[in-house]
């Protein structure tokens, strides 16, 4: 069986977890602090705050941007459902805009028309690791004085050409960026998230809210020579990462450059192996973006049935996924006001499939996948010619 992905974990991570377990301090503590520092250095962000996952990161980012009941946040439907859900946690309404058919990212030319008097934030997504058109998005945000939040769940290690140099996603280029360490992403802590921001005040707020809104953190209280009574000035949450997770994350961060380099090489090879299949749409990077290739998304020829192709691949022991979901099509979003056409979002969900891609994937495995896909696409042509043959007979030659 060829899986869709495989986390890269080894003895280093196991020993790091063991170190945290045996240290006597397993909840948010020194390992979390060290992980934050190392992560901030990696993406060159002024502040990084670790949390329990990317969904809670998005919730805190939206709260910091001032999003509350009655507000609107412009975002994409074509994303994992957590993107839109995090807006609803604030009592606000997601306003969906369509994606660009080639990049699968928010179509920035549609952004301005989606803004209303109630728009409190723009939540853009770097979908499956490819940076979205940040300069256009941030330009709209600046002109309308609306904060820009980057859902960078899948985009750890991705880069954008900015101010004449390659910069990591998460600097951040908007006001705040949120990352995920779920195993389906690039590096993992089991579950986990990170928020980077350029605003000192926002970072302070994240630290307060992730720990029940408690005025004094338990690490400070623990190490104080004086008796300290904490207070709770505001409604907070338990969105903490544990030290066991952070210890694993620090090891994962060391592997990250190697993982991204491998993923980029595998994506390049997929491009070569797939380039001659008629009607197949291949992913590409604009010249200002470098994807970490969290997923390799291809668009099937228009007359190919997605489910049939995926079943064909599965029968050959190859795991695939359909295109990224559209939140507005889920029952949880029934009755939501869909103001703008989401045609390209829906087409991408229905026509695309994600191919297996993981570090260590061999040329043999990749060729096996691309051969199976080629056969699936050629079967379709076979079927079509059989149909026309039958049709011709029916019509009397
Ligand atoms: C995975 C994902 C999330 C949610 O991340 P968790 O860490 O699982 O909460 C949010 N947004 C996008 C785009 C994702 O891919």
Short mmCIF file of N, CA and C in Angstrom, two decimals, residues 1-91:
data_model
loop_
_atom_site.label_atom_id
_atom_site.label_comp_id
_atom_site.label_asym_id
_atom_site.label_seq_id
_atom_site.Cartn_x
_atom_site.Cartn_y
_atom_site.Cartn_z
N UNK A 1 0.84 -1.21 0.00
CA UNK A 1 0.00 0.00 0.00
C UNK A 1 0.88 1.26 0.00
N UNK A 2 0.60 2.19 -0.90
CA UNK A 2 1.32 3.47 -0.90
C UNK A 2 0.42 4.50 -0.22
N UNK A 3 0.84 4.99 0.96
CA UNK A 3 -0.02 5.92 1.70
C UNK A 3 0.02 7.32 1.10
N UNK A 4 -0.95 8.15 1.47
CA UNK A 4 -1.00 9.53 0.96
C UNK A 4 0.16 10.33 1.56
N UNK A 5 0.52 10.03 2.80
CA UNK A 5 1.65 10.70 3.44
C UNK A 5 2.19 9.84 4.57
N UNK A 6 3.37 10.19 5.06
CA UNK A 6 4.00 9.46 6.16
C UNK A 6 4.75 10.48 6.99
N UNK A 7 4.48 10.58 8.29
CA UNK A 7 5.28 11.51 9.09
C UNK A 7 6.72 11.02 9.18
N UNK A 8 7.66 11.96 9.23
CA UNK A 8 9.07 11.59 9.38
C UNK A 8 9.44 11.72 10.84
N UNK A 9 9.46 10.61 11.55
CA UNK A 9 9.76 10.60 12.99
C UNK A 9 10.74 9.49 13.27
N UNK A 10 11.62 9.71 14.22
CA UNK A 10 12.60 8.68 14.51
C UNK A 10 13.01 8.66 15.97
N UNK A 11 14.15 8.07 16.20
CA UNK A 11 14.69 7.91 17.55
C UNK A 11 14.89 9.26 18.24
N UNK A 12 15.25 10.29 17.46
CA UNK A 12 15.47 11.62 18.05
C UNK A 12 14.20 12.14 18.71
N UNK A 13 13.06 11.98 18.01
CA UNK A 13 11.79 12.45 18.55
C UNK A 13 11.40 11.62 19.78
N UNK A 14 11.62 10.30 19.68
CA UNK A 14 11.26 9.43 20.80
C UNK A 14 12.07 9.80 22.04
N UNK A 15 13.36 10.11 21.84
CA UNK A 15 14.21 10.48 22.98
C UNK A 15 13.82 11.84 23.54
N UNK A 16 13.41 12.74 22.65
CA UNK A 16 13.00 14.08 23.11
C UNK A 16 11.74 13.97 23.97
N UNK A 17 10.79 13.14 23.53
CA UNK A 17 9.56 12.95 24.30
C UNK A 17 9.91 12.34 25.66
N UNK A 18 10.82 11.38 25.63
CA UNK A 18 11.25 10.72 26.87
C UNK A 18 11.91 11.72 27.82
N UNK A 19 12.73 12.59 27.27
CA UNK A 19 13.40 13.63 28.07
C UNK A 19 12.35 14.50 28.79
N UNK A 20 11.30 14.88 28.06
CA UNK A 20 10.26 15.72 28.67
C UNK A 20 9.49 14.94 29.74
N UNK A 21 9.16 13.70 29.41
CA UNK A 21 8.39 12.87 30.35
C UNK A 21 9.16 12.70 31.67
N UNK A 22 10.46 12.46 31.55
CA UNK A 22 11.27 12.17 32.74
C UNK A 22 11.70 13.44 33.48
N UNK A 23 11.47 14.60 32.87
CA UNK A 23 11.95 15.85 33.48
C UNK A 23 11.13 16.28 34.69
N UNK A 24 9.90 15.74 34.78
CA UNK A 24 9.05 16.19 35.89
C UNK A 24 8.16 17.36 35.49
N UNK A 25 8.36 17.89 34.30
CA UNK A 25 7.53 19.01 33.83
C UNK A 25 6.98 18.63 32.45
N UNK A 26 5.69 18.30 32.37
CA UNK A 26 5.15 17.82 31.10
C UNK A 26 4.19 18.82 30.44
N UNK A 27 3.56 19.70 31.23
CA UNK A 27 2.66 20.69 30.60
C UNK A 27 3.50 21.84 30.06
N UNK A 28 2.86 22.87 29.54
CA UNK A 28 3.55 24.00 28.94
C UNK A 28 4.65 24.55 29.86
N UNK A 29 5.88 24.50 29.40
CA UNK A 29 7.00 24.90 30.25
C UNK A 29 8.23 25.22 29.42
N UNK A 30 9.40 24.80 29.89
CA UNK A 30 10.66 25.19 29.22
C UNK A 30 10.79 24.66 27.78
N UNK A 31 10.26 23.49 27.50
CA UNK A 31 10.38 22.97 26.12
C UNK A 31 9.53 23.82 25.17
N UNK A 32 8.33 24.21 25.63
CA UNK A 32 7.47 25.07 24.81
C UNK A 32 8.18 26.39 24.54
N UNK A 33 8.77 26.98 25.58
CA UNK A 33 9.47 28.26 25.42
C UNK A 33 10.61 28.13 24.41
N UNK A 34 11.36 27.03 24.50
CA UNK A 34 12.49 26.84 23.58
C UNK A 34 11.98 26.61 22.14
N UNK A 35 10.91 25.84 22.01
CA UNK A 35 10.33 25.58 20.68
C UNK A 35 9.87 26.89 20.04
N UNK A 36 9.23 27.74 20.83
CA UNK A 36 8.77 29.04 20.31
C UNK A 36 9.94 29.87 19.79
N UNK A 37 11.00 29.88 20.57
CA UNK A 37 12.17 30.68 20.19
C UNK A 37 12.77 30.16 18.88
N UNK A 38 12.89 28.84 18.79
CA UNK A 38 13.50 28.24 17.61
C UNK A 38 12.60 28.40 16.38
N UNK A 39 11.30 28.30 16.60
CA UNK A 39 10.37 28.47 15.48
C UNK A 39 10.40 29.91 14.97
N UNK A 40 10.39 30.86 15.91
CA UNK A 40 10.45 32.29 15.53
C UNK A 40 11.71 32.56 14.71
N UNK A 41 12.83 31.97 15.14
CA UNK A 41 14.09 32.18 14.42
C UNK A 41 13.99 31.58 13.02
N UNK A 42 13.35 30.43 12.90
CA UNK A 42 13.26 29.75 11.60
C UNK A 42 12.47 30.58 10.58
N UNK A 43 11.32 31.12 10.99
CA UNK A 43 10.51 31.90 10.04
C UNK A 43 10.86 33.40 10.10
N UNK A 44 11.79 33.75 10.98
CA UNK A 44 12.20 35.15 11.19
C UNK A 44 11.04 36.03 11.61
N UNK A 45 10.27 35.52 12.58
CA UNK A 45 9.15 36.29 13.13
C UNK A 45 9.59 36.94 14.45
N UNK A 46 9.10 38.13 14.77
CA UNK A 46 9.42 38.76 16.04
C UNK A 46 8.86 37.97 17.24
N UNK A 47 7.67 37.37 17.06
CA UNK A 47 7.03 36.64 18.16
C UNK A 47 6.41 35.34 17.66
N UNK A 48 6.54 34.29 18.45
CA UNK A 48 5.87 33.02 18.15
C UNK A 48 5.30 32.45 19.44
N UNK A 49 4.04 32.05 19.40
CA UNK A 49 3.36 31.52 20.58
C UNK A 49 2.78 30.15 20.25
N UNK A 50 3.16 29.13 21.02
CA UNK A 50 2.69 27.76 20.75
C UNK A 50 1.31 27.54 21.36
N UNK A 51 0.47 26.84 20.65
CA UNK A 51 -0.87 26.50 21.14
C UNK A 51 -1.21 25.04 20.80
N UNK A 52 -2.43 24.64 21.16
CA UNK A 52 -2.79 23.22 21.07
C UNK A 52 -2.97 22.70 19.65
N UNK A 53 -3.35 23.56 18.72
CA UNK A 53 -3.50 23.17 17.31
C UNK A 53 -3.70 24.42 16.47
N UNK A 54 -3.85 24.27 15.18
CA UNK A 54 -3.98 25.45 14.32
C UNK A 54 -5.38 26.07 14.42
N UNK A 55 -6.38 25.25 14.74
CA UNK A 55 -7.73 25.78 14.86
C UNK A 55 -7.82 26.76 16.03
N UNK A 56 -7.22 26.39 17.16
CA UNK A 56 -7.21 27.30 18.30
C UNK A 56 -6.32 28.52 17.99
N UNK A 57 -5.27 28.31 17.22
CA UNK A 57 -4.42 29.43 16.80
C UNK A 57 -5.24 30.44 16.01
N UNK A 58 -6.05 29.94 15.08
CA UNK A 58 -6.89 30.83 14.26
C UNK A 58 -7.91 31.56 15.13
N UNK A 59 -8.47 30.84 16.10
CA UNK A 59 -9.44 31.48 17.00
C UNK A 59 -8.79 32.66 17.73
N UNK A 60 -7.62 32.43 18.30
CA UNK A 60 -6.95 33.51 19.05
C UNK A 60 -6.52 34.65 18.12
N UNK A 61 -6.10 34.31 16.90
CA UNK A 61 -5.67 35.34 15.94
C UNK A 61 -6.85 36.24 15.58
N UNK A 62 -8.01 35.63 15.37
CA UNK A 62 -9.21 36.41 15.01
C UNK A 62 -9.64 37.29 16.19
N UNK A 63 -9.56 36.75 17.41
CA UNK A 63 -9.92 37.55 18.59
C UNK A 63 -8.98 38.75 18.71
N UNK A 64 -7.68 38.52 18.47
CA UNK A 64 -6.72 39.63 18.56
C UNK A 64 -7.02 40.70 17.52
N UNK A 65 -7.52 40.26 16.36
CA UNK A 65 -7.86 41.22 15.29
C UNK A 65 -9.17 41.95 15.62
N UNK A 66 -9.79 41.58 16.72
CA UNK A 66 -11.00 42.29 17.15
C UNK A 66 -12.28 41.71 16.58
N UNK A 67 -12.21 40.51 16.03
CA UNK A 67 -13.41 39.91 15.42
C UNK A 67 -14.37 39.45 16.52
N UNK A 68 -15.63 39.83 16.38
CA UNK A 68 -16.64 39.47 17.39
C UNK A 68 -18.00 39.30 16.75
N UNK A 69 -19.02 39.09 17.57
CA UNK A 69 -20.37 38.87 17.06
C UNK A 69 -20.83 39.99 16.12
N UNK A 70 -21.45 39.59 15.01
CA UNK A 70 -21.95 40.57 14.04
C UNK A 70 -20.93 40.96 12.98
N UNK A 71 -19.67 40.62 13.21
CA UNK A 71 -18.63 40.97 12.22
C UNK A 71 -18.61 39.95 11.09
N UNK A 72 -17.96 40.36 10.00
CA UNK A 72 -17.73 39.45 8.88
C UNK A 72 -16.23 39.28 8.68
N UNK A 73 -15.84 38.09 8.24
CA UNK A 73 -14.45 37.84 7.88
C UNK A 73 -14.45 37.22 6.48
N UNK A 74 -13.71 37.83 5.57
CA UNK A 74 -13.65 37.31 4.21
C UNK A 74 -12.60 36.21 4.14
N UNK A 75 -12.99 35.08 3.58
CA UNK A 75 -12.07 33.93 3.50
C UNK A 75 -12.48 33.04 2.32
N UNK A 76 -11.84 31.89 2.21
CA UNK A 76 -12.22 30.93 1.17
C UNK A 76 -13.05 29.81 1.78
N UNK A 77 -13.97 29.28 0.98
CA UNK A 77 -14.70 28.08 1.38
C UNK A 77 -13.82 26.86 1.11
N UNK A 78 -13.03 26.96 0.03
CA UNK A 78 -12.16 25.87 -0.42
C UNK A 78 -10.96 25.75 0.50
N UNK A 79 -11.18 25.12 1.67
CA UNK A 79 -10.13 24.95 2.66
C UNK A 79 -10.61 23.89 3.63
N UNK A 80 -9.72 23.43 4.49
CA UNK A 80 -10.20 22.55 5.53
C UNK A 80 -11.20 23.35 6.38
N UNK A 81 -12.24 22.66 6.86
CA UNK A 81 -13.38 23.34 7.48
C UNK A 81 -13.01 24.16 8.72
N UNK A 82 -11.85 23.86 9.32
CA UNK A 82 -11.41 24.60 10.51
C UNK A 82 -11.23 26.09 10.22
N UNK A 83 -10.87 26.43 8.98
CA UNK A 83 -10.67 27.83 8.62
C UNK A 83 -11.96 28.61 8.87
N UNK A 84 -13.06 28.14 8.28
CA UNK A 84 -14.34 28.83 8.44
C UNK A 84 -14.89 28.68 9.86
N UNK A 85 -14.71 27.51 10.45
CA UNK A 85 -15.22 27.28 11.81
C UNK A 85 -14.64 28.28 12.81
N UNK A 86 -13.35 28.59 12.66
CA UNK A 86 -12.70 29.47 13.64
C UNK A 86 -13.36 30.85 13.65
N UNK A 87 -13.90 31.27 12.50
CA UNK A 87 -14.59 32.56 12.40
C UNK A 87 -15.90 32.48 13.19
N UNK A 88 -16.57 31.35 13.07
CA UNK A 88 -17.85 31.18 13.78
C UNK A 88 -17.64 31.09 15.30
N UNK A 89 -16.47 30.60 15.75
CA UNK A 89 -16.20 30.56 17.19
C UNK A 89 -16.29 31.98 17.79
N UNK A 90 -15.97 32.99 16.97
CA UNK A 90 -15.98 34.37 17.45
C UNK A 90 -17.37 34.98 17.36
N UNK A 91 -18.34 34.21 16.88
CA UNK A 91 -19.68 34.76 16.69
C UNK A 91 -19.79 35.55 15.40
#
